Tab-separated table of C-alpha atoms in Angstrom:
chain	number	residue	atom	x	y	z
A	1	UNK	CA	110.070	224.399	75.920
A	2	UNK	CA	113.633	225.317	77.435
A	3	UNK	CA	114.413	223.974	80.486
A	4	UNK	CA	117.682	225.016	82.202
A	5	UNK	CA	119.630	221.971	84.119
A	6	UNK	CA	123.226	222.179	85.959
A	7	UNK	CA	125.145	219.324	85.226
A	8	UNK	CA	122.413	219.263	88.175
A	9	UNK	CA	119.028	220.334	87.985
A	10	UNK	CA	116.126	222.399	86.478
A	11	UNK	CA	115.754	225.919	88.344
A	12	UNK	CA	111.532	225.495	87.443
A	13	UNK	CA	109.166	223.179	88.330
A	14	UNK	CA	109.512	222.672	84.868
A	15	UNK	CA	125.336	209.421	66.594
A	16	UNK	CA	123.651	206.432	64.986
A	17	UNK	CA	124.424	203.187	66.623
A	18	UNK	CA	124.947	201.408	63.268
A	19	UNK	CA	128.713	203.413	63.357
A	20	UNK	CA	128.681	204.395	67.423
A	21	UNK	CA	126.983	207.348	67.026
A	22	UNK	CA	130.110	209.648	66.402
A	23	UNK	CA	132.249	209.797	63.117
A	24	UNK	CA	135.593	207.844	63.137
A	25	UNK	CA	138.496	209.745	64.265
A	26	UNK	CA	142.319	208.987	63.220
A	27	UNK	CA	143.907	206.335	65.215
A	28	UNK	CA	146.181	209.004	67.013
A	29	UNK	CA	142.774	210.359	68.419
A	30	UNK	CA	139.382	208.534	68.813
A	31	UNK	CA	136.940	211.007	69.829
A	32	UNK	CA	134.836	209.837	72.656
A	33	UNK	CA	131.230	209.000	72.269
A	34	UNK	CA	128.795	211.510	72.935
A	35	UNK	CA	125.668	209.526	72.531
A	36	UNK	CA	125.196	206.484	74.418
A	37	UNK	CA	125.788	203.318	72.854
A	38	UNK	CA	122.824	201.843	71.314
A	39	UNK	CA	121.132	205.519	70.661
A	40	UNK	CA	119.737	205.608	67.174
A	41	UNK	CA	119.988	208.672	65.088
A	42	UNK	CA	119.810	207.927	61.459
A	43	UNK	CA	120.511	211.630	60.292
A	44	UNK	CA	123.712	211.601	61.687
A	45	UNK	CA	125.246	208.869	59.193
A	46	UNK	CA	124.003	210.253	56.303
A	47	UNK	CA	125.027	213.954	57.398
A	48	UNK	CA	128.746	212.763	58.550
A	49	UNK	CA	128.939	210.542	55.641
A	50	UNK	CA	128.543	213.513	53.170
A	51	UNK	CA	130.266	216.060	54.958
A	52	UNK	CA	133.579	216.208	52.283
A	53	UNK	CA	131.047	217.496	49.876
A	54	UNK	CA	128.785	219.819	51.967
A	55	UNK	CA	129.657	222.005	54.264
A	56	UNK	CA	126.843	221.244	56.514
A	57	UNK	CA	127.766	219.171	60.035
A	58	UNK	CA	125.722	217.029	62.418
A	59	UNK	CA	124.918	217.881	65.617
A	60	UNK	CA	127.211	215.490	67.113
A	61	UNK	CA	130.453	217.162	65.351
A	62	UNK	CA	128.968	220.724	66.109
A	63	UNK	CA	128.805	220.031	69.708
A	64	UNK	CA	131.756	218.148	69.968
A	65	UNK	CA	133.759	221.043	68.611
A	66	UNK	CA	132.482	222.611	72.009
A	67	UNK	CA	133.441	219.818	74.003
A	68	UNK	CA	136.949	219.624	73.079
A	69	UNK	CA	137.372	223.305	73.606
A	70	UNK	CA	135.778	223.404	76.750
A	71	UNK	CA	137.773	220.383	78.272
A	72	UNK	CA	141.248	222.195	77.187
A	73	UNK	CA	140.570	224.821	79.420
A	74	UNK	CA	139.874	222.194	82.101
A	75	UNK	CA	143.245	220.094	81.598
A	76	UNK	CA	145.233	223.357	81.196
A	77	UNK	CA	143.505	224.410	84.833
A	78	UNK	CA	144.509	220.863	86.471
A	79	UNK	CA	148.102	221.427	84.859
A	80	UNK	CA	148.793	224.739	86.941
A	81	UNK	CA	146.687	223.471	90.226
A	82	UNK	CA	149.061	219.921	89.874
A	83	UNK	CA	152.399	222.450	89.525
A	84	UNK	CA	151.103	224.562	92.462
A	85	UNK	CA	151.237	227.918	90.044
A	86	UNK	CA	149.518	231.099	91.408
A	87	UNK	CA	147.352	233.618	89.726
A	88	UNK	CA	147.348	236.973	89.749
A	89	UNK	CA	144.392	238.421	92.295
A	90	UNK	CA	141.642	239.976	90.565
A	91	UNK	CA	141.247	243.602	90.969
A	92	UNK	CA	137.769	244.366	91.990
A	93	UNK	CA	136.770	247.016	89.374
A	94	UNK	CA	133.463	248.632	90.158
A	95	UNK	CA	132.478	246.345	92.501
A	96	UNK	CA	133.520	246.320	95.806
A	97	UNK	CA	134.218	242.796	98.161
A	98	UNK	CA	131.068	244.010	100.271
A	99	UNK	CA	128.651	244.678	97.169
A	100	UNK	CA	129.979	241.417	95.090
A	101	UNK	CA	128.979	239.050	99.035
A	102	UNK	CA	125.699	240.570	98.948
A	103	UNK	CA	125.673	239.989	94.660
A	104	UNK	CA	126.589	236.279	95.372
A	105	UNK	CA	124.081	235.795	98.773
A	106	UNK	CA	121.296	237.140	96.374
A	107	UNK	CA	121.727	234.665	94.025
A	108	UNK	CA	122.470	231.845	96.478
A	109	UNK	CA	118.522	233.261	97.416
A	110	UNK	CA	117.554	232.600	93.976
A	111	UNK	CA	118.734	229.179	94.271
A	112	UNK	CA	117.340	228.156	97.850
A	113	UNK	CA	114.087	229.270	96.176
A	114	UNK	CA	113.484	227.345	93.310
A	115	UNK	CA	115.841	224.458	93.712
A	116	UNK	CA	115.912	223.740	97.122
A	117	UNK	CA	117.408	220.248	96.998
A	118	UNK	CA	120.290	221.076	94.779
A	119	UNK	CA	120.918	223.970	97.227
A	120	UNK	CA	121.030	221.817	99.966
A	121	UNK	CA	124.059	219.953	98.190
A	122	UNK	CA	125.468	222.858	97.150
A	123	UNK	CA	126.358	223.852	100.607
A	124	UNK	CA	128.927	220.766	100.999
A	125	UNK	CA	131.310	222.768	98.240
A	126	UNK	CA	133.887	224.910	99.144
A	127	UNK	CA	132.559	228.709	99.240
A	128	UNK	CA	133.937	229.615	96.388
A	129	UNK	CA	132.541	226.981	94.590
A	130	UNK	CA	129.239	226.906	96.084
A	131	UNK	CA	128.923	230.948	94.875
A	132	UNK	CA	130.084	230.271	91.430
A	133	UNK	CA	127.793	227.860	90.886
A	134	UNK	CA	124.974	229.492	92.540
A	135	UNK	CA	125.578	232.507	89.918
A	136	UNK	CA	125.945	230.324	87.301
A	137	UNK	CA	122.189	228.830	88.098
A	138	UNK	CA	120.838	232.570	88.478
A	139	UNK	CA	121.955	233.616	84.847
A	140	UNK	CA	120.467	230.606	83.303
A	141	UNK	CA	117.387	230.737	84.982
A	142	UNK	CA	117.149	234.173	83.777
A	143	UNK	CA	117.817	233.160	80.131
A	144	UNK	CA	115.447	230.608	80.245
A	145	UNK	CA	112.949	233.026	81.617
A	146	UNK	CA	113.014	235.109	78.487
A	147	UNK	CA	111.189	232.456	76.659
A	148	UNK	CA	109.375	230.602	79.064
A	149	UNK	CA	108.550	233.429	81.972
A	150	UNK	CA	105.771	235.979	82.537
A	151	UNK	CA	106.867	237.944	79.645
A	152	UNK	CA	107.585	235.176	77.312
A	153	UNK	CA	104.970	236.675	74.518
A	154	UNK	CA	106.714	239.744	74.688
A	155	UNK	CA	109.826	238.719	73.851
A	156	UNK	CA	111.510	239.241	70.565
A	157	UNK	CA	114.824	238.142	68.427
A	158	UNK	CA	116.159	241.712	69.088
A	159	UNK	CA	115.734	241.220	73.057
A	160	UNK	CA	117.620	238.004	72.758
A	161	UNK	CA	120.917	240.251	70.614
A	162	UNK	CA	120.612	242.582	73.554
A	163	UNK	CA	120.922	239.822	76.309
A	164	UNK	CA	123.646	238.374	74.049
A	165	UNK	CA	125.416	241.894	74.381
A	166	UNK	CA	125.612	241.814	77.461
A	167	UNK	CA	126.769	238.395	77.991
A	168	UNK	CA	129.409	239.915	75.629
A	169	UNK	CA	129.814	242.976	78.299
A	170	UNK	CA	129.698	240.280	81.206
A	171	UNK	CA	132.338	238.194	80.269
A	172	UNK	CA	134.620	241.684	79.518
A	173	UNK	CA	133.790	242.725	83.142
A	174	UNK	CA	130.779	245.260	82.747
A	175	UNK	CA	128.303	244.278	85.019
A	176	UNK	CA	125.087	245.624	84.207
A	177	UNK	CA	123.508	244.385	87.786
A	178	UNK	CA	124.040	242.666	90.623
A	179	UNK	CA	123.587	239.344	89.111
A	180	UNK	CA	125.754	240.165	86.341
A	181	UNK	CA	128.633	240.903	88.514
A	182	UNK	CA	128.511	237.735	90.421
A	183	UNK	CA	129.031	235.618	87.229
A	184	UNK	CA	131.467	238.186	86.133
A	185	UNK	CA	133.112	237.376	89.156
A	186	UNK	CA	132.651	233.625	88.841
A	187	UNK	CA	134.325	233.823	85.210
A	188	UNK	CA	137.221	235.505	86.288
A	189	UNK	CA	138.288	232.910	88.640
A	190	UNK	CA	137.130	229.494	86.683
A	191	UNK	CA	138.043	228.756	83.397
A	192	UNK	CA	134.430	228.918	82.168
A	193	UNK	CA	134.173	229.916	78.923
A	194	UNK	CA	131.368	231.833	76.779
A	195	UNK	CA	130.767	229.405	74.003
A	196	UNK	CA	127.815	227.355	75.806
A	197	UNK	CA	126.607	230.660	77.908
A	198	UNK	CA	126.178	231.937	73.621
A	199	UNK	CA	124.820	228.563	72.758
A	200	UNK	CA	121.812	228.683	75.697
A	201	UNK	CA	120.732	231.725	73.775
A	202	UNK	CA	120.645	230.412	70.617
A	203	UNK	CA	118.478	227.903	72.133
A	204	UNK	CA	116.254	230.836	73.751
A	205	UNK	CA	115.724	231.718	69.793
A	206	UNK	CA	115.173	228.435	68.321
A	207	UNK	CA	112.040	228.292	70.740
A	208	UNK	CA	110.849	231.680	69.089
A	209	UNK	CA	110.900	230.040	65.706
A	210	UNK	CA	110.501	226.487	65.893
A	211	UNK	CA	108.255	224.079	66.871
A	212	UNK	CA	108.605	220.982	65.110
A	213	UNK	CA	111.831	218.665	65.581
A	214	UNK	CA	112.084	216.216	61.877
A	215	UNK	CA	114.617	213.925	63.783
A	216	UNK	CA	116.365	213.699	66.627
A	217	UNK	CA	119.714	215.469	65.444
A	218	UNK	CA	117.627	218.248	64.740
A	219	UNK	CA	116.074	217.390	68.857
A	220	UNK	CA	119.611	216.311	70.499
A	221	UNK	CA	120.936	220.256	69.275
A	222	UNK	CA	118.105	221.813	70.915
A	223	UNK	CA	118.814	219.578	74.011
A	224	UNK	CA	122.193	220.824	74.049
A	225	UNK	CA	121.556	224.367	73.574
A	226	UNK	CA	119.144	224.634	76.160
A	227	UNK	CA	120.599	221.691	78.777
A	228	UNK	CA	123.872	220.017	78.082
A	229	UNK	CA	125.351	223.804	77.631
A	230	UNK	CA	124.829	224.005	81.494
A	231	UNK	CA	127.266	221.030	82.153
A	232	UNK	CA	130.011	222.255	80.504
A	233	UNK	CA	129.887	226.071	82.479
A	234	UNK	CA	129.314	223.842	85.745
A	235	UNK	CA	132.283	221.632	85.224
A	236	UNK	CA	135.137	223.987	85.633
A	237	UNK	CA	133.282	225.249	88.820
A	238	UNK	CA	132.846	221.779	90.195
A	239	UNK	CA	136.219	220.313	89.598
A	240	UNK	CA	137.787	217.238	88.678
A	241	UNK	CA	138.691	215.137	91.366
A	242	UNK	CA	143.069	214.982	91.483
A	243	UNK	CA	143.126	211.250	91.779
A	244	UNK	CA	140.694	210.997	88.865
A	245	UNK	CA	142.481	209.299	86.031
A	246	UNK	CA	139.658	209.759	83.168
A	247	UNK	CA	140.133	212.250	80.590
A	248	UNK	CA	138.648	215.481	80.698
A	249	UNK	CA	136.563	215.259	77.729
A	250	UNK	CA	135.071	211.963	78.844
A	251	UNK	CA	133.864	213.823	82.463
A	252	UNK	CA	132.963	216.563	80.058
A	253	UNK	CA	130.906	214.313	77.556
A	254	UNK	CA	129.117	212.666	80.899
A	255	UNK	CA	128.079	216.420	81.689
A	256	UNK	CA	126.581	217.103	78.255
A	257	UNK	CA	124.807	213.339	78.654
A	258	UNK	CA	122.953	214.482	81.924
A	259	UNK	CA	122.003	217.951	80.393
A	260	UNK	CA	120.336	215.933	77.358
A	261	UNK	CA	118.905	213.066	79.674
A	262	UNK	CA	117.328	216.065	81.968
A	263	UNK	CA	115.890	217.729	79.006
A	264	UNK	CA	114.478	215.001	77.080
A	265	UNK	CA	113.142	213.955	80.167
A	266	UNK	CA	111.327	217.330	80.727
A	267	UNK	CA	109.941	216.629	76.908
A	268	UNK	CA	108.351	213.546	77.698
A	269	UNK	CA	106.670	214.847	81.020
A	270	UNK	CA	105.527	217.832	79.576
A	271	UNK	CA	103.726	216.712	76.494
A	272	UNK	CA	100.684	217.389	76.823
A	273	UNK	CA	101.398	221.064	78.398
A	274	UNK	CA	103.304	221.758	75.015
A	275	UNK	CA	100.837	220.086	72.904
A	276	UNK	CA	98.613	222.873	74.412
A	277	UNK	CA	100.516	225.943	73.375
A	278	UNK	CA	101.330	224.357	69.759
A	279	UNK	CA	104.521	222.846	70.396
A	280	UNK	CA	105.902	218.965	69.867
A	281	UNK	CA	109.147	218.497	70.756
A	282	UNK	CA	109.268	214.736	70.025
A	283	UNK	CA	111.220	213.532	66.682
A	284	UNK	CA	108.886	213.530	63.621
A	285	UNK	CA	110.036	210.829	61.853
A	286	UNK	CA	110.288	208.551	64.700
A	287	UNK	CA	106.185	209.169	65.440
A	288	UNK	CA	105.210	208.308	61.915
A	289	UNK	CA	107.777	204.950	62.367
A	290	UNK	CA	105.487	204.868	65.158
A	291	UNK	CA	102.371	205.061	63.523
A	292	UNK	CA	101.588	208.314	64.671
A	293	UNK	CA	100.620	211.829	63.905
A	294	UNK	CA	100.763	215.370	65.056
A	295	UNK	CA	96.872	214.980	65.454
A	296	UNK	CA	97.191	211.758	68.082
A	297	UNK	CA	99.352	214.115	70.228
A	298	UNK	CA	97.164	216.971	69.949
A	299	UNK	CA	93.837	214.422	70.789
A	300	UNK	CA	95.703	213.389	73.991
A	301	UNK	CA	94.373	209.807	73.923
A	302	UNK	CA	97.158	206.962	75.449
A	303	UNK	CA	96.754	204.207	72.965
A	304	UNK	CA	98.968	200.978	72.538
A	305	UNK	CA	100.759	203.068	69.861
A	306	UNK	CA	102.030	205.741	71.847
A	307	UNK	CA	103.198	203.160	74.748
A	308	UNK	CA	105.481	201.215	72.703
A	309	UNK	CA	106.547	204.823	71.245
A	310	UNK	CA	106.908	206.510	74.924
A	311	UNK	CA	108.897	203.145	76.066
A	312	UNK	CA	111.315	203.640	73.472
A	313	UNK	CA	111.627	207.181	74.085
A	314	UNK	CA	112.072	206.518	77.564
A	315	UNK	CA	114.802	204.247	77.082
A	316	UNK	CA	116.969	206.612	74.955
A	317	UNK	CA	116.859	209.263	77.927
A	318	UNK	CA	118.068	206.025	80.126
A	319	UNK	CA	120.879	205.385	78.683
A	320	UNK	CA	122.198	209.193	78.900
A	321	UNK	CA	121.359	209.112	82.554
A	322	UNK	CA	124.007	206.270	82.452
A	323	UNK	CA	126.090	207.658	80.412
A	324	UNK	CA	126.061	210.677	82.863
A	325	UNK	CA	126.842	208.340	85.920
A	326	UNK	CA	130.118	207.326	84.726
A	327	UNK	CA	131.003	211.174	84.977
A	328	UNK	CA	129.675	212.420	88.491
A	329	UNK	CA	131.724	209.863	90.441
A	330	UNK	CA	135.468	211.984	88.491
A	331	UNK	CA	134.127	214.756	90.010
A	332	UNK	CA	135.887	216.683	92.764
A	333	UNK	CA	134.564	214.767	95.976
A	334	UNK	CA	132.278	218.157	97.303
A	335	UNK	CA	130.915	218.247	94.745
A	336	UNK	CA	129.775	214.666	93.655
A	337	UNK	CA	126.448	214.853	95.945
A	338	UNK	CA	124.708	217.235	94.743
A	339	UNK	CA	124.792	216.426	91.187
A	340	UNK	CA	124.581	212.473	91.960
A	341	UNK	CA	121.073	213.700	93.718
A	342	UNK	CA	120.020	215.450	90.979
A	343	UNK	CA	120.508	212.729	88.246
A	344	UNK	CA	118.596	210.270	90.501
A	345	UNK	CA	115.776	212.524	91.479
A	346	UNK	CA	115.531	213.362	87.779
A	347	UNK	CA	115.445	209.507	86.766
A	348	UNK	CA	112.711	208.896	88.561
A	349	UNK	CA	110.117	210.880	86.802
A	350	UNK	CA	110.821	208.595	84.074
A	351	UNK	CA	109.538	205.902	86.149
A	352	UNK	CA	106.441	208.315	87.250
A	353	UNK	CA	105.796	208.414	83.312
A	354	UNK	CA	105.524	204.932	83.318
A	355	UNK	CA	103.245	204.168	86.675
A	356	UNK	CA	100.372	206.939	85.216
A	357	UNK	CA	100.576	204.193	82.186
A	358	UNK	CA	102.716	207.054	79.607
A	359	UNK	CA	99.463	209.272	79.677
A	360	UNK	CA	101.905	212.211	80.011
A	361	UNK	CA	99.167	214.602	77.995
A	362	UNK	CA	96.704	214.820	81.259
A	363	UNK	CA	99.034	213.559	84.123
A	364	UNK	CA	102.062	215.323	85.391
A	365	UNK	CA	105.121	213.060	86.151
A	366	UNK	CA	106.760	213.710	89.557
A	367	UNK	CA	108.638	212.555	92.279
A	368	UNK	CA	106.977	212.570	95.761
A	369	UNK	CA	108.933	214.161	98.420
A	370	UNK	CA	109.040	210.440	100.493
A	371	UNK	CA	111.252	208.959	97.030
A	372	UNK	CA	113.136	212.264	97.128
A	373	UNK	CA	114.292	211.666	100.893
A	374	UNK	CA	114.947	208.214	99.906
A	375	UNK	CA	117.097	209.005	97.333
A	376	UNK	CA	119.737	211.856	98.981
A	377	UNK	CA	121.144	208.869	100.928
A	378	UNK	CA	121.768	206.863	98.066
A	379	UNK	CA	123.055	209.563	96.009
A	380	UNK	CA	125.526	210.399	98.865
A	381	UNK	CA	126.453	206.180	98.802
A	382	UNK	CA	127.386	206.366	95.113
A	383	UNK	CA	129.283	209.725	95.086
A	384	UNK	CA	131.388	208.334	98.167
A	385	UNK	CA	132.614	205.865	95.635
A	386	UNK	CA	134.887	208.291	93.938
A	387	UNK	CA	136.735	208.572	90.629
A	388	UNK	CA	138.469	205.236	88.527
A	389	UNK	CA	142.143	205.000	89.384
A	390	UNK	CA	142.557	202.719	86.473
């Protein structure tokens, strides 16, 4: 089950706390949590505790390597737009200014279409931001429709190379469509960079080849593949605020927390609609802690078992929504809104899980479009906050 999330929002309907979660860095540079405080994930310890003598990583080191790469491309960005220095213009190539408006309105149509209150926001941005990320949402959607669309049983390892390739082609500046020029576009104006565009794809195959998740390292990867990758393209696009005085890989780390808190969110809505076509994406060894097994999911039946299970799965996606929080309000101030919305509207199918009493295998979590109108003001109260000065 993929499901595609800007820093923002799903275009379908569809770090162990015992040491903080992250390994220790050297005094001259503590690397900044990327789990919550107070997740559990016992794999990580054991895998960052033997990591002289294997060559295997954890998740949380894998990712991070990411995050820190991504975020220098950020900080270098905010160091020329703070000394005023001026780019080169783009030369157009094979696409003309008239062709690349109607490549950008097209996708903007995408956008209106299946995420119509994240489009909404969108439309506070500046236009150029409000185009980049609109072809930013078109490509993933795409990718995520490989798997998970009309043709998803159709759909091989060697179609997944080929889309890769031309991601490759993409980011070089051959367009193969309209779409692809738009992002081309979008890439050769932001400092977004290819790593997590490569990532989502990888996450495109794990769901050709793997059903089963042992623990939640092995879930929190997938999670980032398919989700968190989507902050960190979005965050170049939607800006850092100038007056904001956190770091870049802290507003960075809050955009991979609201890609995993959207996506394990979509897990625990949609089990029983996996459950149906074979898959679990919940952590293994945390159902048999539980007391359960692969054959209470696949029964369906909500027992006093799997509500002390759900709450605590429930709770971990919590706590990245707040982790994500922290981030929104560094963002530049146009662009705050939209993903502020998004994380609250997203929230509150947690709480839908919990008013249909966790029977997530025959009842499907949502938010009613009277809580949704409720929320857009208070999103819009929060992001007028702004960024820490401290």
């Amino acid at each position: 089950m993929s499901g595609v999330l800007l820093w923002v929002v799903g275009p379908k309907g569809n770090a162990a706390s015992l040491l903080n979660l992250e390994p220790r860095a050297s005094k001259k540079q503590r690397r900044p949590r990327l789990y919550p405080a107070g997740v559990r994930v016992v794999s990580v310890v054991s895998a960052i505790s033997s990591s002289v003598a294997s060559p295997s990583r954890s998740s949380v080191e894998r990712v991070y390597e990411v995050v820190l790469k991504q975020a220098a491309l950020v900080r270098e960005q905010r160091q020329e737009e703070a000394l005023d220095v001026k780019k080169p213009e783009e030369a157009e190539g094979l696409t003309g200014g008239d062709l690349l408006n109607e490549a950008y309105e097209r996708c903007g149509e995408v956008c209106a279409e299946y995420a119509k209150t994240f489009y909404l926001g969108t439309l506070l941005m500046t236009p150029e931001r409000r185009k980049a990320v609109w072809a930013i949402y078109v490509w993933c959607r795409r990718t995520d429709e490989l798997v998970d669309g009309p043709n998803a049983a159709h759909i091989t390892p060697k179609a997944l190379d080929r889309w890769d390739k031309r991601l490759n082609d993409l980011f070089e500046g051959r367009p193969y469509d309209m779409y692809d020029a738009a992002l081309a576009d979008t890439v050769s104006k932001f400092p977004v960079d290819i790593q997590p565009f490569k990532d989502m794809i990888e996450g495109m195959r794990l769901d050709l080849r793997k059903s089963r998740y042992m623990n939640f390292d092995e879930l929190y990867l997938y999670c980032y593949y398919v989700a968190g990758t989507v902050g960190l393209m979005s965050v170049p696009v939607m800006g850092i605020a100038p007056e904001s005085k956190a770091s870049t890989e802290s507003v960075y780390n809050a955009a991979l927390a609201l890609g995993i808190a959207n996506q394990l969110t979509n897990i625990l809505r949609d089990v029983g609609e996996d459950a149906r076509r074979g898959r679990i994406y919940l952590p293994q060894d945390e159902l048999a802690r539980a007391g359960l097994s692969e054959e209470d999911i696949f029964r369906g039946k909500v027992t006093d078992k799997w509500r002390a299970f759900m709450k605590e799965q429930i709770k971990r996606a919590r706590k990245f929504f707040d982790e994500a929080e922290k981030g929104v309000v560094e963002l530049n101030a146009k662009s705050r809104w939209p993903v502020m919305a998004s994380l609250l509207l997203y929230k509150q199918i947690l709480d839908s899980i919990e008013v249909n009493d966790y029977n997530n295998f025959t009842k499907r979590a949502y938010v009613g479009k009277a809580k949704k109108l409720l929320s857009l003001p208070v999103a819009y109260g929060r992001a007028l906050l702004g960024p820490s000065t401290d």
